Short mmCIF file of C-alpha atoms (C1' of nucleotides) in Angstrom, two decimals:
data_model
loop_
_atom_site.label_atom_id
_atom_site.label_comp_id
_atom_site.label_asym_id
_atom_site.label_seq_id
_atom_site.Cartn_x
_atom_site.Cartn_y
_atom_site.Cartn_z
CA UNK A 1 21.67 -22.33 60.78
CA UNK A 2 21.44 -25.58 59.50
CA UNK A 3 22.96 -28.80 61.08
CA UNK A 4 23.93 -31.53 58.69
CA UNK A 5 24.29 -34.05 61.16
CA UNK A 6 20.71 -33.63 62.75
CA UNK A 7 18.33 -36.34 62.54
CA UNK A 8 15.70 -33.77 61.67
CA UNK A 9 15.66 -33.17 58.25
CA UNK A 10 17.19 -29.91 56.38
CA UNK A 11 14.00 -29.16 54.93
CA UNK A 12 12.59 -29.30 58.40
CA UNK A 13 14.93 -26.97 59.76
CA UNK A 14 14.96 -24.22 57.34
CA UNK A 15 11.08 -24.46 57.75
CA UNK A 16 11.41 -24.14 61.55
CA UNK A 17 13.90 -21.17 61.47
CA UNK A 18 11.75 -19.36 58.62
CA UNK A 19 8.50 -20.27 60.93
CA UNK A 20 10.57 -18.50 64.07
CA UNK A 21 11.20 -15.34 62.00
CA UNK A 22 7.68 -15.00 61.02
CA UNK A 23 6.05 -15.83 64.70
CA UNK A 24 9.18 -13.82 66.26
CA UNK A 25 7.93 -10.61 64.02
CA UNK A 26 10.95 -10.11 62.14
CA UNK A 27 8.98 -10.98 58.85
CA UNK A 28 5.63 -9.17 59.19
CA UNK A 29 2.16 -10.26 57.36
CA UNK A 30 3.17 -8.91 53.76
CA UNK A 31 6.69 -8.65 53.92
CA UNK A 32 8.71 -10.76 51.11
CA UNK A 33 10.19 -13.77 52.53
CA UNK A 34 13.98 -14.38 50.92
CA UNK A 35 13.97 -15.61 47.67
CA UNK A 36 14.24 -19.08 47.09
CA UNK A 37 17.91 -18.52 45.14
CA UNK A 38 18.84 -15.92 48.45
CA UNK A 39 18.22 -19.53 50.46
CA UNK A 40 19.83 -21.56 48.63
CA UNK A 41 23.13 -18.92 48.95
CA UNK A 42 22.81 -18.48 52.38
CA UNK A 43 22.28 -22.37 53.74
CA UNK A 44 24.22 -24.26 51.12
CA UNK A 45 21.16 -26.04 50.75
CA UNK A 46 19.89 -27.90 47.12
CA UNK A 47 16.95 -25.86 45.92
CA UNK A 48 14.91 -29.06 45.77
CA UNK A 49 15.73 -28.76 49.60
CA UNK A 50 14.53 -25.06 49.95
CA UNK A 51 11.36 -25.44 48.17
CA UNK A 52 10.38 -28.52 50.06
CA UNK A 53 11.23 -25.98 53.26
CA UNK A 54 8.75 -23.40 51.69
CA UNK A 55 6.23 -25.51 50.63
CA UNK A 56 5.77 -26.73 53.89
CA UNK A 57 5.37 -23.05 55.63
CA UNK A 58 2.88 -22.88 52.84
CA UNK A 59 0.86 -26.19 53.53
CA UNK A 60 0.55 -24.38 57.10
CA UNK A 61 -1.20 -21.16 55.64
CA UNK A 62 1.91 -19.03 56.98
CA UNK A 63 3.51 -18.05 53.49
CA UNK A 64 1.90 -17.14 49.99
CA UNK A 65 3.97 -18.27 47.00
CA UNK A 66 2.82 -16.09 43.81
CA UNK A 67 5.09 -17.17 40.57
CA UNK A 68 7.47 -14.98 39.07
CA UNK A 69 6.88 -12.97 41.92
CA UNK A 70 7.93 -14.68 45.19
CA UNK A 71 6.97 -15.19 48.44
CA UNK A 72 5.02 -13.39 51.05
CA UNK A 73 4.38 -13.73 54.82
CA UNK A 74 0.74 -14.37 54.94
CA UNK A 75 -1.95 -11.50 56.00
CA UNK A 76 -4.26 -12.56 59.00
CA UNK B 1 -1.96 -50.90 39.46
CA UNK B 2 0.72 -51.82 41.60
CA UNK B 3 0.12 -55.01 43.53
CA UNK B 4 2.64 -54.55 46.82
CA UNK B 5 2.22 -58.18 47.62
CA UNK B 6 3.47 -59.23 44.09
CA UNK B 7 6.38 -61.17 44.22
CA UNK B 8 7.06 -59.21 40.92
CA UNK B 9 9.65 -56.31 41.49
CA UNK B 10 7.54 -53.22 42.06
CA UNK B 11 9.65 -51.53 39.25
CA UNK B 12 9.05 -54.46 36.81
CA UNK B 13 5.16 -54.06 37.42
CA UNK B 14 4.87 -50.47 36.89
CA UNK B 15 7.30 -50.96 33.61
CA UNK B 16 5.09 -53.38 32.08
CA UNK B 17 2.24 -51.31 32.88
CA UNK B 18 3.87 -48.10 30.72
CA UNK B 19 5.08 -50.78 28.34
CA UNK B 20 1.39 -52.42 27.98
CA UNK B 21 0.03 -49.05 27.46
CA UNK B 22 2.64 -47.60 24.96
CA UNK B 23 2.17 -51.28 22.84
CA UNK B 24 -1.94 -50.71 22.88
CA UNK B 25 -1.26 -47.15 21.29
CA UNK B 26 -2.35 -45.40 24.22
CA UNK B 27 0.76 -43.72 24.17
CA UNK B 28 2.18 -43.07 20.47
CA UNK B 29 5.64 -42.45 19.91
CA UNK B 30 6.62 -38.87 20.11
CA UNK B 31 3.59 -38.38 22.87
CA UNK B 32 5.34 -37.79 26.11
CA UNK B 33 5.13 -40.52 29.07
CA UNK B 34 3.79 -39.42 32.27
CA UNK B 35 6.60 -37.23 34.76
CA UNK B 36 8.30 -39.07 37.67
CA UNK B 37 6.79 -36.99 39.94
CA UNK B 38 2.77 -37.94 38.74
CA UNK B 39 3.86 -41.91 39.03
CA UNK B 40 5.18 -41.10 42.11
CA UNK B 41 1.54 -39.63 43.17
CA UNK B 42 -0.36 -42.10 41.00
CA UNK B 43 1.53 -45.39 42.39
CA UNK B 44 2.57 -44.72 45.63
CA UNK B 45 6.22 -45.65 44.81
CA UNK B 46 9.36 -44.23 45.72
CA UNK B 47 10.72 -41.76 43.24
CA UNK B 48 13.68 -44.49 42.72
CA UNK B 49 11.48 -46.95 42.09
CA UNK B 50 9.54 -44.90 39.33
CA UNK B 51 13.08 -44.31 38.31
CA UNK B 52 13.86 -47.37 37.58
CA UNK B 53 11.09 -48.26 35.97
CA UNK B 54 11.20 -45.83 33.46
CA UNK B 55 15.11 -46.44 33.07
CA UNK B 56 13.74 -50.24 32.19
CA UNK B 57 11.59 -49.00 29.23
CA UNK B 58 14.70 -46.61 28.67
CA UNK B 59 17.47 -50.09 28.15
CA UNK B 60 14.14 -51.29 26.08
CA UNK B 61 14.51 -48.75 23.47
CA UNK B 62 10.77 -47.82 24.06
CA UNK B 63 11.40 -44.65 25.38
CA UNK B 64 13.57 -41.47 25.71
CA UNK B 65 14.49 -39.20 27.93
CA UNK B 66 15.39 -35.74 27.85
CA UNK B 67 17.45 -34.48 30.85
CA UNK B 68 15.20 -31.43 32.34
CA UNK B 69 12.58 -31.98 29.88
CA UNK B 70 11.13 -35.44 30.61
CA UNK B 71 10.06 -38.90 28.92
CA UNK B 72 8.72 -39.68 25.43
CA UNK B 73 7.59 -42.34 23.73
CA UNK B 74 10.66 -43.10 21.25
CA UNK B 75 9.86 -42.87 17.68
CA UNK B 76 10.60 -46.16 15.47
"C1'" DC C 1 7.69 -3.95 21.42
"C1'" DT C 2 11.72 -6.39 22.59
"C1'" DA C 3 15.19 -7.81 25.62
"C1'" DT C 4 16.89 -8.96 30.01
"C1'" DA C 5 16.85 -10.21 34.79
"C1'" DT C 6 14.49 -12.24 38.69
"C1'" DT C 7 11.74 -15.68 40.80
"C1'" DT C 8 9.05 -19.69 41.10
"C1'" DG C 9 7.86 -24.26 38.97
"C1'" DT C 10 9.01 -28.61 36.94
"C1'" DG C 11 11.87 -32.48 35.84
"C1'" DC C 12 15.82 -35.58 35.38
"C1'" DG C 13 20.20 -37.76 37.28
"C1'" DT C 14 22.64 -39.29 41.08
"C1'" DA C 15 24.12 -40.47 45.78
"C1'" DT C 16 23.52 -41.81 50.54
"C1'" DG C 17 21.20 -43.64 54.62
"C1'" DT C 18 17.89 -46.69 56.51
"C1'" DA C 19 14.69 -50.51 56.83
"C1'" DT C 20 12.94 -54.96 55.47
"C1'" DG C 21 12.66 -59.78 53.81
"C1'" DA D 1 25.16 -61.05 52.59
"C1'" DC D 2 21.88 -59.45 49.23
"C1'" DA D 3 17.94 -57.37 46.79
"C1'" DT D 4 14.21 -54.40 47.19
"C1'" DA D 5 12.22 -50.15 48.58
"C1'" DC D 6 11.60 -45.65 50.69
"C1'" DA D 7 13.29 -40.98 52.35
"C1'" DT D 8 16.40 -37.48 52.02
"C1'" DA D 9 19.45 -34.53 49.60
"C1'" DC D 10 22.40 -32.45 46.11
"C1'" DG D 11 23.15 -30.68 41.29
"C1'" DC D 12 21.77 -29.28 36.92
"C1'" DA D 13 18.70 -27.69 33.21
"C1'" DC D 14 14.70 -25.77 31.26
"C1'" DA D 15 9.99 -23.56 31.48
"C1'" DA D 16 6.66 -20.04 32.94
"C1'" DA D 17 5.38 -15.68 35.11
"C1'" DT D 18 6.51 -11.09 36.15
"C1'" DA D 19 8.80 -6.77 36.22
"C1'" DT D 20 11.89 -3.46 34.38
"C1'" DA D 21 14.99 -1.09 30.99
#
DNA sequence: CTATATTTGTGCGTATGTATG
DNA sequence: ACATACATACGCACAAATATA
């Protein structure tokens, strides 16, 4: 899902898709969004990468991150 | 504390900075130097630029780092 | 109560691409 | 051509929080 050669950075991308799969319905308010280590397995992408890609869907008020838990589409 | 219009490197500036306060005793050897990542907020500067400022005070002998647990003030 | 596994958080080291003076 | 600087990205290691056996 992610294109290497895309101007738009990786972080950017993963953030996009993950954004799509939340406003598409396929990740409900509540639901556990894949762990960050699931992510990292299934895009080849640094974990530096795949936080920076969560963190962002976070800044927007879409995902809640609670530690040693993980993280959750948002309720409202 | 960073002057960008300094024709002083902006990594030699923020190294005498660290070095200034670790040679006033506001950092005492053992006590751990600020992260990379709160220079980074606290400057402005790239993280390669904080890098290479600390790596500086590193060739100096002043301090020591600890891969994945961060900077100190080296003891001697 | 202890041990282990999972997950997020933090931090360093390094490399590459791009832009500027 | 060169030095400086920023942004992006990967890899690795350790710490903290939580849950489970």
């Amino acid at each position: 899902v992610i294109d290497p050669y895309s101007p738009v950075p990786r972080h950017r991308q993963l953030a996009a898709a993950l954004r799509d799969q939340i406003e598409r319905g396929d990740l409900a308010p509540g639901d556990p969004i894949p762990s960050q280590t699931r992510l990292v397995q299934e895009t080849g992408l640094a974990k530096a990468t795949v936080q920076r890609a969560v963190r962002l869907l976070v800044e927007e008020g879409l995902v809640v991150i609670v530690p040693g838990i993980g993280g959750f589409v948002a309720r409202r």
